[in-house]
Coordinates of C-alpha atoms in Angstrom, one line a residue:
Chain W
X1 CA -175.0 34.6 34.2
X2 CA -178.7 35.8 33.7
X3 CA -181.1 33.1 33.9
X4 CA -184.5 33.9 32.6
X5 CA -187.4 31.7 32.4
X6 CA -190.3 32.8 30.1
X7 CA -193.8 32.0 31.6
X8 CA -196.9 32.5 29.8
X9 CA -199.3 33.4 33.0
X10 CA -202.5 33.6 31.0
X11 CA -204.6 30.4 29.6
X12 CA -201.0 28.2 29.4
X13 CA -200.9 24.4 28.4
X14 CA -204.0 24.4 25.9
X15 CA -202.6 21.2 24.5
X16 CA -203.3 19.6 27.5
X17 CA -207.2 20.7 27.4
X18 CA -208.0 16.9 26.7
X19 CA -207.1 16.0 30.1
X20 CA -207.0 19.0 32.5
X21 CA -209.5 21.9 32.8
X22 CA -208.3 25.5 32.6
X23 CA -208.2 26.1 36.1
X24 CA -206.0 22.6 36.4
X25 CA -203.9 23.8 33.6
X26 CA -203.1 27.3 35.2
X27 CA -202.1 25.4 38.4
X28 CA -200.3 22.9 36.9
X29 CA -198.2 25.3 34.7
X30 CA -197.4 27.3 37.8
X31 CA -196.3 24.1 39.9
X32 CA -193.9 23.3 36.9
X33 CA -192.6 26.8 37.0
X34 CA -191.7 26.6 40.6
X35 CA -190.2 23.1 40.2
X36 CA -187.9 24.8 37.4
X37 CA -187.0 28.0 39.6
X38 CA -186.2 25.6 42.3
X39 CA -183.8 23.6 40.4
X40 CA -182.2 26.5 38.9
X41 CA -181.7 27.8 42.4
X42 CA -180.1 24.4 43.5
X43 CA -177.9 24.7 40.5
X44 CA -176.4 27.9 42.3
X45 CA -178.0 30.1 39.7
X46 CA -180.6 33.3 40.5
X47 CA -183.3 32.7 38.0
X48 CA -185.7 35.5 36.9
X49 CA -189.0 35.1 35.3
X50 CA -190.1 36.8 31.9
X51 CA -193.9 36.8 32.2
X52 CA -196.7 37.6 30.1
X53 CA -198.6 39.3 33.0
X54 CA -197.9 40.2 36.4
X55 CA -197.5 37.1 38.5
X56 CA -196.9 36.4 42.1
X57 CA -193.6 34.8 42.2
X58 CA -190.6 35.1 44.8
X59 CA -188.0 35.9 42.2
X60 CA -187.4 39.0 40.1
X61 CA -190.3 39.2 37.2
X62 CA -190.3 41.2 34.2
X63 CA -193.6 41.7 32.4
X64 CA -193.7 41.6 28.9
X65 CA -197.0 40.9 26.9
X66 CA -195.1 40.8 23.5
X67 CA -194.8 37.2 21.9
X68 CA -192.3 34.7 23.3
X69 CA -189.8 35.9 20.5
X70 CA -189.8 39.5 20.9
X71 CA -189.8 39.4 24.7
X72 CA -186.7 37.2 24.8
X73 CA -184.9 39.3 22.2
X74 CA -185.6 42.4 24.3
X75 CA -184.0 40.5 27.1
X76 CA -181.1 39.6 24.7
X77 CA -180.5 43.2 23.5
X78 CA -180.4 44.7 27.0
X79 CA -178.2 42.3 28.7
X80 CA -174.4 42.9 28.6
X81 CA -173.1 39.6 29.5
X82 CA -174.2 36.0 28.8
X83 CA -177.9 34.9 29.3
X84 CA -179.6 31.5 29.7
X85 CA -183.1 31.3 28.6
X86 CA -185.0 27.9 30.0
X87 CA -188.4 27.0 29.6
X88 CA -190.9 27.0 32.4
X89 CA -192.3 23.7 31.6
X90 CA -189.1 21.5 31.9
X91 CA -190.2 19.6 34.8
X92 CA -187.8 17.0 34.3
X93 CA -184.7 19.3 35.1
X94 CA -182.5 18.3 37.5
X95 CA -179.4 20.3 39.1
X96 CA -177.0 18.3 37.1
X97 CA -178.8 18.8 33.8
X98 CA -178.7 22.5 34.4
X99 CA -174.7 22.1 35.0
X100 CA -174.3 20.5 31.7
X101 CA -176.3 23.4 30.0
X102 CA -174.5 26.0 31.8
X103 CA -171.1 24.5 31.4
X104 CA -171.2 23.6 27.8
X105 CA -168.9 25.5 25.9
X106 CA -169.9 27.8 22.7
X107 CA -171.2 31.3 22.2
X108 CA -174.6 29.7 21.6
X109 CA -175.6 26.4 23.4
X110 CA -179.0 25.0 22.0
X111 CA -180.8 21.9 24.2
X112 CA -183.4 20.8 21.4
X113 CA -187.0 20.1 22.7
X114 CA -188.5 17.0 21.0
X115 CA -190.5 18.1 17.8
X116 CA -187.3 20.5 17.1
X117 CA -188.1 23.4 19.3
X118 CA -185.9 25.0 21.5
X119 CA -186.2 24.2 25.3
X120 CA -182.9 25.8 26.7
X121 CA -180.3 28.4 25.4
X122 CA -177.4 29.8 26.6
X123 CA -176.4 33.0 24.6
X124 CA -172.7 34.6 25.0
X125 CA -172.7 36.3 21.7
X126 CA -174.2 39.9 21.3
X127 CA -175.7 39.6 17.9
X128 CA -177.6 36.2 18.4
X129 CA -181.4 36.6 18.3
X130 CA -183.8 33.8 19.1
X131 CA -187.1 33.2 16.9
X132 CA -189.1 30.5 18.4
X133 CA -191.5 29.9 15.4
X134 CA -191.1 26.5 13.9
X135 CA -188.6 24.2 13.9
X136 CA -186.5 26.7 16.2
X137 CA -184.0 24.3 16.9
X138 CA -182.5 24.2 13.2
X139 CA -183.1 28.0 12.8
X140 CA -181.1 28.7 15.9
X141 CA -178.4 26.9 14.7
X142 CA -178.4 28.6 11.7
X143 CA -178.7 31.9 13.0
X144 CA -175.9 31.5 15.3
X145 CA -173.7 30.7 12.4
X146 CA -174.8 33.5 10.5
X147 CA -173.6 35.9 13.3
X148 CA -170.3 33.9 13.6
X149 CA -170.9 32.4 17.0
X150 CA -169.8 29.0 17.8
X151 CA -172.6 26.6 18.8
X152 CA -172.9 23.5 20.6
X153 CA -175.9 21.5 21.5
X154 CA -176.8 19.4 24.7
X155 CA -178.0 16.1 24.2
X156 CA -180.4 15.4 27.3
X157 CA -183.8 13.8 27.3
X158 CA -184.6 15.9 30.3
X159 CA -183.9 19.1 28.6
X160 CA -185.9 17.6 25.4
X161 CA -189.1 17.2 27.2
X162 CA -191.2 20.3 27.7
X163 CA -194.3 19.2 29.2
X164 CA -197.2 20.2 27.2
X165 CA -199.0 17.2 25.6
X166 CA -200.4 14.2 27.5
X167 CA -197.7 11.8 26.2
X168 CA -195.3 13.9 27.9
X169 CA -197.3 13.4 31.5
X170 CA -195.9 10.0 31.0
X171 CA -192.5 11.0 31.0
X172 CA -193.0 13.2 34.2
X173 CA -194.4 10.3 36.1
X174 CA -191.7 8.4 35.1
X175 CA -188.8 10.5 35.6
X176 CA -190.1 13.5 37.7
X177 CA -189.0 14.2 41.4
X178 CA -190.5 17.4 42.1
X179 CA -194.1 18.9 43.0
X180 CA -195.3 18.8 39.6
X181 CA -195.0 15.1 39.5
X182 CA -196.7 15.0 43.2
X183 CA -199.3 17.5 41.8
X184 CA -200.1 15.2 38.9
X185 CA -200.5 12.0 40.9
X186 CA -202.6 14.0 43.4
X187 CA -204.9 14.7 40.2
X188 CA -205.1 11.1 39.9
X189 CA -203.0 10.3 36.8
X190 CA -201.1 7.4 36.9
X191 CA -199.0 5.3 34.2
X192 CA -201.1 2.9 32.0
X193 CA -199.7 0.5 29.6
X194 CA -201.7 -0.5 26.5
X195 CA -200.4 -3.1 23.9
X196 CA -197.1 -2.4 25.3
X197 CA -197.2 1.6 25.0
X198 CA -197.1 3.6 27.9
X199 CA -199.4 6.5 28.6
X200 CA -201.5 8.0 31.4
X201 CA -204.8 7.3 32.8
X202 CA -207.0 9.5 35.1
X203 CA -208.8 8.1 38.0
X204 CA -211.4 10.7 38.6
X205 CA -212.4 9.2 41.9
Chain E
X1 CA -166.8 -5.2 26.2
X2 CA -169.5 -7.2 24.2
X3 CA -172.0 -4.7 22.1
X4 CA -175.2 -6.7 21.6
X5 CA -177.8 -5.1 18.9
X6 CA -181.1 -7.1 19.1
X7 CA -183.1 -7.0 15.5
X8 CA -186.4 -8.2 14.8
X9 CA -185.8 -9.4 11.3
X10 CA -189.2 -10.3 10.4
X11 CA -192.2 -7.7 10.1
X12 CA -190.4 -5.0 12.0
X13 CA -191.7 -1.3 12.7
X14 CA -195.4 -2.2 12.7
X15 CA -196.4 1.1 14.5
X16 CA -195.1 3.0 11.5
X17 CA -197.8 0.8 9.0
X18 CA -199.7 4.2 8.7
X19 CA -196.8 5.6 6.5
X20 CA -194.9 3.0 5.1
X21 CA -195.9 -0.6 3.6
X22 CA -194.3 -3.9 4.8
X23 CA -191.4 -3.9 2.4
X24 CA -190.6 -0.2 3.3
X25 CA -190.8 -1.0 6.8
X26 CA -188.1 -4.1 6.3
X27 CA -185.9 -1.9 4.6
X28 CA -186.3 1.1 6.8
X29 CA -185.5 -1.0 9.8
X30 CA -182.5 -2.7 8.0
X31 CA -180.9 1.0 7.1
X32 CA -181.8 1.8 10.7
X33 CA -179.5 -1.3 11.9
X34 CA -176.7 -0.5 9.5
X35 CA -176.5 3.0 10.6
X36 CA -176.5 1.7 14.3
X37 CA -173.6 -0.9 13.8
X38 CA -171.5 2.0 11.8
X39 CA -171.8 4.1 14.6
X40 CA -170.8 1.5 16.8
X41 CA -167.6 0.4 14.9
X42 CA -166.7 4.2 14.8
X43 CA -166.8 4.2 18.5
X44 CA -164.5 1.6 18.6
X45 CA -166.3 -1.3 19.5
X46 CA -167.2 -4.7 17.5
X47 CA -170.8 -5.0 17.7
X48 CA -172.7 -8.2 17.0
X49 CA -176.3 -8.6 16.3
X50 CA -178.8 -11.0 17.9
X51 CA -181.5 -11.7 15.4
X52 CA -184.9 -13.2 15.6
X53 CA -184.0 -15.1 12.2
X54 CA -181.2 -15.6 10.0
X55 CA -179.9 -12.0 8.2
X56 CA -177.2 -11.2 6.0
X57 CA -175.0 -8.9 8.0
X58 CA -171.3 -8.0 7.6
X59 CA -171.1 -8.5 11.7
X60 CA -171.3 -11.8 14.0
X61 CA -175.0 -12.6 14.0
X62 CA -176.5 -15.0 16.8
X63 CA -180.0 -15.9 15.8
X64 CA -182.6 -16.6 18.5
X65 CA -186.0 -16.7 17.7
X66 CA -187.4 -16.4 21.3
X67 CA -188.9 -13.0 22.7
X68 CA -186.5 -10.3 23.2
X69 CA -186.2 -10.5 27.0
X70 CA -185.3 -14.3 26.9
X71 CA -182.8 -13.7 24.0
X72 CA -180.9 -11.0 25.6
X73 CA -181.0 -12.8 29.0
X74 CA -179.5 -15.9 27.2
X75 CA -176.7 -13.5 26.0
X76 CA -176.2 -12.1 29.6
X77 CA -176.0 -15.7 31.0
X78 CA -173.5 -16.9 28.8
X79 CA -171.1 -13.8 28.6
X80 CA -168.2 -13.5 31.4
X81 CA -167.4 -10.1 31.2
X82 CA -169.4 -6.4 30.5
X83 CA -172.1 -6.5 27.9
X84 CA -173.6 -3.7 26.3
X85 CA -177.4 -4.0 24.6
X86 CA -178.1 -1.3 22.1
X87 CA -181.4 -1.4 20.3
X88 CA -181.0 -1.4 16.5
X89 CA -183.7 1.5 15.7
X90 CA -181.4 4.3 17.6
X91 CA -181.3 6.2 14.4
X92 CA -180.0 9.2 16.1
X93 CA -176.9 7.5 17.6
X94 CA -173.3 9.4 17.5
X95 CA -170.0 7.9 18.3
X96 CA -169.9 10.7 21.4
X97 CA -173.3 9.4 22.7
X98 CA -171.9 5.7 22.7
X99 CA -169.0 7.0 24.5
X100 CA -171.3 8.6 27.1
X101 CA -172.8 5.1 27.4
X102 CA -170.0 2.7 27.6
X103 CA -168.1 5.0 29.8
X104 CA -170.5 5.7 32.5
X105 CA -169.8 4.1 36.0
X106 CA -172.3 1.5 37.6
X107 CA -172.6 -2.1 37.6
X108 CA -175.7 -1.6 35.4
X109 CA -176.0 1.4 33.0
X110 CA -179.5 2.1 31.9
X111 CA -180.5 4.7 29.0
X112 CA -184.4 5.1 29.1
X113 CA -186.2 5.4 25.9
X114 CA -189.0 8.0 25.6
X115 CA -192.3 6.0 27.3
X116 CA -190.2 4.4 29.8
X117 CA -188.6 1.6 27.7
X118 CA -184.8 0.5 27.8
X119 CA -183.1 1.8 24.7
X120 CA -179.5 1.0 25.6
X121 CA -178.1 -0.9 28.9
X122 CA -174.4 -1.9 29.9
X123 CA -174.5 -4.6 32.4
X124 CA -171.3 -5.1 34.4
X125 CA -173.1 -7.5 37.0
X126 CA -173.2 -11.2 36.6
X127 CA -176.9 -11.7 38.3
X128 CA -178.7 -8.8 36.5
X129 CA -181.4 -9.6 34.0
X130 CA -183.5 -7.8 31.6
X131 CA -187.2 -7.7 31.4
X132 CA -188.3 -5.5 28.5
X133 CA -192.1 -5.7 29.2
X134 CA -193.9 -2.7 30.6
X135 CA -191.9 0.3 31.9
X136 CA -188.7 -1.7 31.7
X137 CA -186.6 1.7 32.8
X138 CA -188.3 1.7 36.0
X139 CA -188.0 -2.1 36.3
X140 CA -184.4 -2.3 35.4
X141 CA -183.7 0.3 38.2
X142 CA -185.6 -1.8 40.5
X143 CA -183.9 -5.2 39.2
X144 CA -180.5 -3.6 39.6
X145 CA -180.9 -2.6 43.0
X146 CA -182.5 -6.0 44.3
X147 CA -179.0 -7.9 42.9
X148 CA -177.0 -5.3 44.5
X149 CA -175.8 -3.6 41.6
X150 CA -174.8 -0.2 41.4
X151 CA -176.9 1.9 38.8
X152 CA -176.1 5.0 36.6
X153 CA -178.7 6.6 33.9
X154 CA -177.5 8.1 30.7
X155 CA -179.8 11.2 29.9
X156 CA -179.6 11.5 26.1
X157 CA -182.3 12.6 23.9
X158 CA -180.5 10.5 21.0
X159 CA -180.8 7.4 23.0
X160 CA -184.3 8.1 24.2
X161 CA -185.4 8.4 20.8
X162 CA -185.9 4.9 19.3
X163 CA -187.7 5.3 15.8
X164 CA -190.9 3.5 16.0
X165 CA -193.8 5.8 15.5
X166 CA -194.4 8.4 12.7
X167 CA -193.5 11.4 15.3
X168 CA -190.4 9.7 15.4
X169 CA -189.6 10.3 12.0
X170 CA -189.5 13.9 12.6
X171 CA -186.9 13.6 15.1
X172 CA -184.9 11.6 12.5
X173 CA -185.3 14.5 10.1
X174 CA -184.2 17.0 12.4
X175 CA -181.1 15.5 13.9
X176 CA -180.2 12.4 11.9
X177 CA -176.9 12.3 10.1
X178 CA -177.0 8.5 8.4
X179 CA -178.4 6.8 6.0
X180 CA -181.8 6.2 7.6
X181 CA -182.3 9.8 7.2
X182 CA -181.4 9.9 3.6
X183 CA -183.7 6.9 3.2
X184 CA -186.5 8.7 4.6
X185 CA -185.7 11.6 2.5
X186 CA -185.3 9.7 -0.6
X187 CA -189.1 8.3 0.5
X188 CA -190.5 11.4 0.2
X189 CA -190.6 12.4 3.7
X190 CA -190.0 15.8 5.0
X191 CA -191.0 18.1 8.0
X192 CA -194.2 19.7 8.2
X193 CA -195.1 22.3 10.5
X194 CA -199.2 22.4 11.4
X195 CA -200.4 25.0 14.3
X196 CA -197.0 25.1 15.5
X197 CA -196.4 21.4 16.1
X198 CA -193.8 19.6 14.0
X199 CA -194.6 16.6 12.1
X200 CA -193.7 14.7 8.7
X201 CA -195.6 14.6 5.4
X202 CA -194.9 12.3 2.8
X203 CA -194.8 13.6 -0.9
X204 CA -195.8 10.4 -3.1
X205 CA -195.0 12.1 -6.3

């Protein structure tokens, strides 16, 4: 199965601008990508990257500067067999979770992100196409039914947690096991508990 | 296995006070509890409620007005066999998820909530005790190891999503299948997409 990881190489992670400057956001996005690729390899796959711009990465890279939906649909249209699409900011990924995703039955397998996005997909039906706008999880369930594809969902907190807002950093500090968590800690972030709610605080010292 | 659902009968869900008034919060909390109990029964268990005050519920109720940690530990200390503790605001619960929880191996099984809480537990070790303060998920992993218990975690978005903040209402509208979702819709809530982020808005009409 082809395993494709879309990666926004330029100005990534703008929702983290309150806590990370542009250069840090680029670094952090790249460290998360490297974690995701390493876990996908550990799970026995040969991941490739679909990047918006030329990027130095030690796996095959396709550059496509179109929006995510169009770029992923070009991959789906140009593939003969199954394709998995796994987001580059799933920093809580583990090999076991990858197995759950890839081994799930269904012509289309969808892993919802928190907020109704689609964090990972397996596509085994030739007519299914993606649309990442809006509540794409629900749209993808509908689109799969419309082309007559069977659908399964994967219920995973690790797959549901794409790291793109400050609150997500707490999840990475709680559950992360890779370099992205280490990067965050070395940047001075730690868990903070305020009135029973868990967040992060940054030591700038 | 005993399956215990703690329920704060008075002034529940204060973090939803920006979008629901006190009477609505009481109603909504109760509808979620009823959903959770129904799903637990559908999964073949006989749930009981551990409530902070006397409550009309058609399952066995123990009233204990102490804080959650003390009340749950009294249950664990007074039980001979296995005990599951499932939070009353897991409105995304399904019978399949309950099966995953109850069938997981381990002397202690922990399902983390988003933010590092503990949304569900299975305790099969006589010396394990809970402490729900702070990042209780990590504390419970540590506490289990300290009493020599084997630990397993359950990676589930549905178990990770306890509904107690406005953003969680979006999850309920996306994934919910029970009465709590219907209650929310009849109260005028619907999904709203703002700059690519999914939230909820309320039609007061």
